Amino acid sequence: MSHISVAIDGPSGAGKSTLARRAAEELGFRYLDTGAIYRTVGLAARESGVDPGDSASVIGLLPGLGLDIVFDENGLQHMVLKGRDVSREIRENDISRYASQVSAIPQVREFLLELQRKFAREHDVVMDGRDIGTVVLPDAEVKVFLTAAAEDRAQRRYQELKAQGQPVDYESILSQVLERDRNDTTRSAAPLRQAEDAIRLDTTGLSQEESLARLLKLIRERLGTS
Ligand code: DC
């Protein structure tokens, strides 16, 4: 039986993961957060004392990585590293930088490609990331490019980290967002770009509920289920 894939790409902090997860819930699909997978590789580098910019050392970690994705009874994704649930640790602010750097290494992307494709073969899925519509699932039934102004994205990230009790200031979050945008869009391996057949959804100034309603509307229109 073939399965339906919805690919959601876009820059950091555009609200992709929350919106993709909620859209998947509404549609009765699985949600796969691919950024969490890159974050787990980033965490593995940090734990091994490997500089994430040192490609050869990061590549050396891949064979013994011990990365697993498991889903709990609520359908929520957990990342496992060598048998340990690291779902919380990968959200630490520092890991964003590690993830961004390891994700620029072509061998890391290649290593994770089949894992993501296999998931889409086995489930109806909403998958979010940077290269889902362009590289991972070029034949996805629906492709969305979700974006928002950098200041909006930094503000959301700032609120999120503050709510988690992490020490942050807005200006440094904004410069991190801009730096990650630069890394993600200028890298040579699968840079962040909108697929030609993706629908652009700009959530600047929209609430989460408004964004979700628009996202679901366009997915349903594309799937012919509206
Ligand atoms: O979405 P996120 O912030 O959790 O992603 C973490 C990093 O991983 C980000 O710098 C971009 C990278 N990434 C990627 O290169 N390709 C994906 N499909 C998902 C994330």
Short mmCIF file of C-alpha atoms and ligand atoms in Angstrom, two decimals:
data_model
loop_
_atom_site.label_atom_id
_atom_site.label_comp_id
_atom_site.label_asym_id
_atom_site.label_seq_id
_atom_site.Cartn_x
_atom_site.Cartn_y
_atom_site.Cartn_z
CA MET A 1 0.00 0.00 0.00
CA SER A 2 1.41 3.38 -0.84
CA HIS A 3 1.41 6.13 1.73
CA ILE A 4 0.84 9.86 1.64
CA SER A 5 3.70 12.25 2.40
CA VAL A 6 3.44 15.88 3.38
CA ALA A 7 6.81 17.66 3.30
CA ILE A 8 7.22 20.84 5.33
CA ASP A 9 10.47 22.76 4.91
CA GLY A 10 11.62 26.16 6.03
CA PRO A 11 14.10 28.08 8.17
CA SER A 12 14.60 27.64 11.92
CA GLY A 13 11.91 28.95 14.16
CA ALA A 14 9.14 29.38 11.58
CA GLY A 15 6.96 27.21 13.82
CA LYS A 16 7.42 24.16 11.59
CA SER A 17 7.61 21.47 14.25
CA THR A 18 4.60 22.59 16.28
CA LEU A 19 2.51 23.16 13.17
CA ALA A 20 3.63 19.93 11.50
CA ARG A 21 2.90 17.93 14.65
CA ARG A 22 -0.54 19.45 15.06
CA ALA A 23 -1.35 19.04 11.36
CA ALA A 24 -0.32 15.38 11.55
CA GLU A 25 -2.60 14.89 14.55
CA GLU A 26 -5.54 16.42 12.67
CA LEU A 27 -4.88 14.31 9.59
CA GLY A 28 -4.22 11.09 11.52
CA PHE A 29 -0.68 10.90 10.07
CA ARG A 30 2.65 10.24 11.76
CA TYR A 31 4.85 13.24 12.41
CA LEU A 32 8.59 12.98 11.85
CA ASP A 33 10.80 15.86 13.01
CA THR A 34 13.99 15.42 10.99
CA GLY A 35 15.75 18.31 12.73
CA ALA A 36 15.67 16.13 15.88
CA ILE A 37 17.70 13.52 14.01
CA TYR A 38 20.41 16.06 13.08
CA ARG A 39 20.33 17.38 16.63
CA THR A 40 20.99 13.87 17.92
CA VAL A 41 24.05 13.60 15.68
CA GLY A 42 25.12 17.02 17.02
CA LEU A 43 24.71 15.78 20.59
CA ALA A 44 26.75 12.68 19.82
CA ALA A 45 29.56 14.96 18.59
CA ARG A 46 29.39 17.08 21.72
CA GLU A 47 29.42 14.03 23.98
CA SER A 48 32.42 12.58 22.18
CA GLY A 49 34.28 15.87 22.41
CA VAL A 50 34.28 16.14 18.62
CA ASP A 51 34.42 19.57 16.99
CA PRO A 52 31.25 19.68 14.80
CA GLY A 53 33.22 21.53 12.13
CA ASP A 54 35.74 18.69 11.87
CA SER A 55 34.05 16.60 9.16
CA ALA A 56 36.42 13.63 9.33
CA SER A 57 35.87 13.17 13.06
CA VAL A 58 32.09 13.56 12.78
CA ILE A 59 32.01 11.03 9.92
CA GLY A 60 34.06 8.70 12.11
CA LEU A 61 31.25 8.71 14.68
CA LEU A 62 28.57 7.53 12.24
CA PRO A 63 29.16 3.75 12.21
CA GLY A 64 28.92 3.48 15.99
CA LEU A 65 26.32 6.19 16.47
CA GLY A 66 23.55 4.00 17.93
CA LEU A 67 20.75 6.36 16.88
CA ASP A 68 17.13 5.19 17.15
CA ILE A 69 13.77 6.86 16.71
CA VAL A 70 10.95 5.55 18.87
CA PHE A 71 7.34 6.66 19.19
CA ASP A 72 5.46 6.63 22.46
CA GLU A 73 1.78 5.69 22.91
CA ASN A 74 0.78 9.28 22.04
CA GLY A 75 2.60 9.08 18.73
CA LEU A 76 5.33 11.43 19.99
CA GLN A 77 8.82 11.01 18.63
CA HIS A 78 11.68 10.28 21.01
CA MET A 79 15.33 10.31 20.02
CA VAL A 80 17.49 7.58 21.45
CA LEU A 81 21.28 7.55 21.49
CA LYS A 82 22.95 4.30 22.50
CA GLY A 83 19.84 3.22 24.38
CA ARG A 84 19.38 6.56 26.19
CA ASP A 85 16.41 8.88 25.58
CA VAL A 86 18.00 12.23 24.64
CA SER A 87 14.81 14.03 23.53
CA ARG A 88 15.28 16.80 26.09
CA GLU A 89 19.02 17.28 25.74
CA ILE A 90 18.82 17.81 21.99
CA ARG A 91 16.70 20.94 22.65
CA GLU A 92 19.51 22.68 24.53
CA ASN A 93 20.41 25.92 22.84
CA ASP A 94 24.03 24.87 22.33
CA ILE A 95 22.94 21.82 20.32
CA SER A 96 21.38 24.06 17.63
CA ARG A 97 24.87 25.12 16.59
CA TYR A 98 26.20 21.56 16.65
CA ALA A 99 23.24 20.34 14.58
CA SER A 100 23.66 23.12 12.04
CA GLN A 101 27.33 22.28 11.57
CA VAL A 102 27.03 18.49 11.36
CA SER A 103 24.09 18.83 8.96
CA ALA A 104 26.37 20.61 6.47
CA ILE A 105 28.47 17.43 6.07
CA PRO A 106 27.30 15.50 2.96
CA GLN A 107 28.18 12.10 4.48
CA VAL A 108 25.99 12.85 7.50
CA ARG A 109 23.06 13.69 5.22
CA GLU A 110 23.64 10.60 3.11
CA PHE A 111 23.79 8.44 6.25
CA LEU A 112 20.38 9.72 7.40
CA LEU A 113 18.64 9.70 4.02
CA GLU A 114 17.43 6.10 3.84
CA LEU A 115 16.18 6.22 7.44
CA GLN A 116 13.89 9.11 6.49
CA ARG A 117 12.74 7.60 3.19
CA LYS A 118 11.97 4.26 4.83
CA PHE A 119 9.77 6.02 7.34
CA ALA A 120 7.77 7.65 4.55
CA ARG A 121 7.35 4.32 2.76
CA GLU A 122 5.87 2.79 5.89
CA HIS A 123 3.56 5.56 7.14
CA ASP A 124 1.31 8.39 6.08
CA VAL A 125 3.57 11.14 7.28
CA VAL A 126 4.03 14.83 7.84
CA MET A 127 7.78 15.31 7.79
CA ASP A 128 9.50 18.58 8.56
CA GLY A 129 13.04 19.72 7.86
CA ARG A 130 15.04 21.70 5.32
CA ASP A 131 15.35 19.39 2.31
CA ILE A 132 12.32 17.13 2.58
CA GLY A 133 10.54 18.41 -0.54
CA THR A 134 13.76 18.92 -2.51
CA VAL A 135 15.87 15.85 -1.64
CA VAL A 136 14.36 13.36 0.81
CA LEU A 137 10.84 13.08 -0.65
CA PRO A 138 10.83 14.80 -4.05
CA ASP A 139 7.58 12.96 -4.89
CA ALA A 140 5.70 14.05 -1.77
CA GLU A 141 2.01 14.65 -2.48
CA VAL A 142 2.11 18.01 -0.67
CA LYS A 143 5.08 20.34 -0.23
CA VAL A 144 4.93 23.39 1.96
CA PHE A 145 7.61 26.01 2.48
CA LEU A 146 6.87 27.54 5.85
CA THR A 147 8.60 30.78 6.66
CA ALA A 148 8.40 33.95 8.77
CA ALA A 149 10.45 37.12 9.26
CA ALA A 150 13.73 36.50 11.16
CA GLU A 151 12.65 38.86 13.99
CA ASP A 152 9.41 36.91 14.45
CA ARG A 153 11.28 33.62 14.50
CA ALA A 154 13.84 34.91 17.00
CA GLN A 155 11.06 36.20 19.23
CA ARG A 156 9.35 32.79 19.25
CA ARG A 157 12.61 30.99 20.00
CA TYR A 158 13.38 33.48 22.77
CA GLN A 159 9.98 32.88 24.41
CA GLU A 160 10.38 29.13 24.08
CA LEU A 161 13.83 29.06 25.73
CA LYS A 162 12.73 31.49 28.44
CA ALA A 163 9.76 29.25 29.23
CA GLN A 164 12.20 26.34 29.59
CA GLY A 165 14.18 28.41 32.10
CA GLN A 166 17.26 28.67 29.87
CA PRO A 167 19.35 31.86 30.21
CA VAL A 168 18.86 33.85 27.00
CA ASP A 169 18.76 37.34 25.57
CA TYR A 170 16.82 38.36 22.49
CA GLU A 171 19.67 40.01 20.56
CA SER A 172 21.90 36.97 20.75
CA ILE A 173 18.99 34.70 19.74
CA LEU A 174 18.36 36.93 16.72
CA SER A 175 22.00 36.75 15.66
CA GLN A 176 21.96 32.96 16.11
CA VAL A 177 18.84 32.73 13.94
CA LEU A 178 20.52 34.82 11.23
CA GLU A 179 23.69 32.77 11.43
CA ARG A 180 21.79 29.49 11.17
CA ASP A 181 19.85 30.85 8.19
CA ARG A 182 23.16 31.66 6.56
CA ASN A 183 24.61 28.19 7.32
CA ASP A 184 21.47 26.36 6.22
CA THR A 185 21.00 28.28 2.96
CA THR A 186 24.61 28.58 1.82
CA ARG A 187 25.93 25.07 2.52
CA SER A 188 26.66 23.07 -0.59
CA ALA A 189 24.97 19.85 0.61
CA ALA A 190 21.18 20.09 0.29
CA PRO A 191 20.88 23.81 1.13
CA LEU A 192 17.59 25.14 2.40
CA ARG A 193 15.57 26.30 -0.59
CA GLN A 194 11.97 26.22 -1.63
CA ALA A 195 11.07 23.34 -3.97
CA GLU A 196 9.59 24.60 -7.23
CA ASP A 197 6.33 22.80 -6.54
CA ALA A 198 6.09 23.84 -2.88
CA ILE A 199 3.41 26.18 -1.60
CA ARG A 200 4.81 29.08 0.39
CA LEU A 201 3.17 29.88 3.73
CA ASP A 202 4.45 32.98 5.51
CA THR A 203 3.38 33.00 9.17
CA THR A 204 4.76 36.47 10.05
CA GLY A 205 2.27 38.10 12.41
CA LEU A 206 -0.04 35.06 12.46
CA SER A 207 -0.97 33.22 15.65
CA GLN A 208 -0.34 29.51 15.89
CA GLU A 209 -4.06 28.79 15.43
CA GLU A 210 -4.26 30.96 12.30
CA SER A 211 -1.12 29.35 10.88
CA LEU A 212 -2.45 25.86 11.57
CA ALA A 213 -5.79 26.64 9.94
CA ARG A 214 -4.02 27.90 6.79
CA LEU A 215 -1.67 24.96 6.72
CA LEU A 216 -4.46 22.40 7.05
CA LYS A 217 -6.52 24.17 4.41
CA LEU A 218 -3.75 24.04 1.86
CA ILE A 219 -2.84 20.42 2.66
CA ARG A 220 -6.47 19.34 2.30
CA GLU A 221 -6.87 21.27 -0.93
CA ARG A 222 -3.80 19.55 -2.37
CA LEU A 223 -4.95 16.12 -1.19
CA GLY A 224 -8.44 16.80 -2.51
CA THR A 225 -10.00 16.12 0.89
CA SER A 226 -11.27 19.63 1.66
O1 DC B 1 14.74 22.20 12.78
P1 DC B 1 15.87 22.19 13.77
O2 DC B 1 16.26 23.56 14.25
O3 DC B 1 15.64 21.24 14.90
O4 DC B 1 17.13 21.63 12.93
C1 DC B 1 18.40 21.53 13.48
C2 DC B 1 19.46 21.69 12.41
O5 DC B 1 19.43 20.59 11.51
C3 DC B 1 19.33 22.95 11.55
O6 DC B 1 20.51 23.72 11.62
C4 DC B 1 19.18 22.48 10.14
C5 DC B 1 19.45 21.01 10.18
N1 DC B 1 18.48 20.24 9.41
C6 DC B 1 18.81 19.88 8.13
O7 DC B 1 19.88 20.25 7.66
N2 DC B 1 17.96 19.12 7.39
C7 DC B 1 16.79 18.72 7.90
N3 DC B 1 15.98 17.97 7.16
C8 DC B 1 16.42 19.10 9.21
C9 DC B 1 17.29 19.88 9.94
#
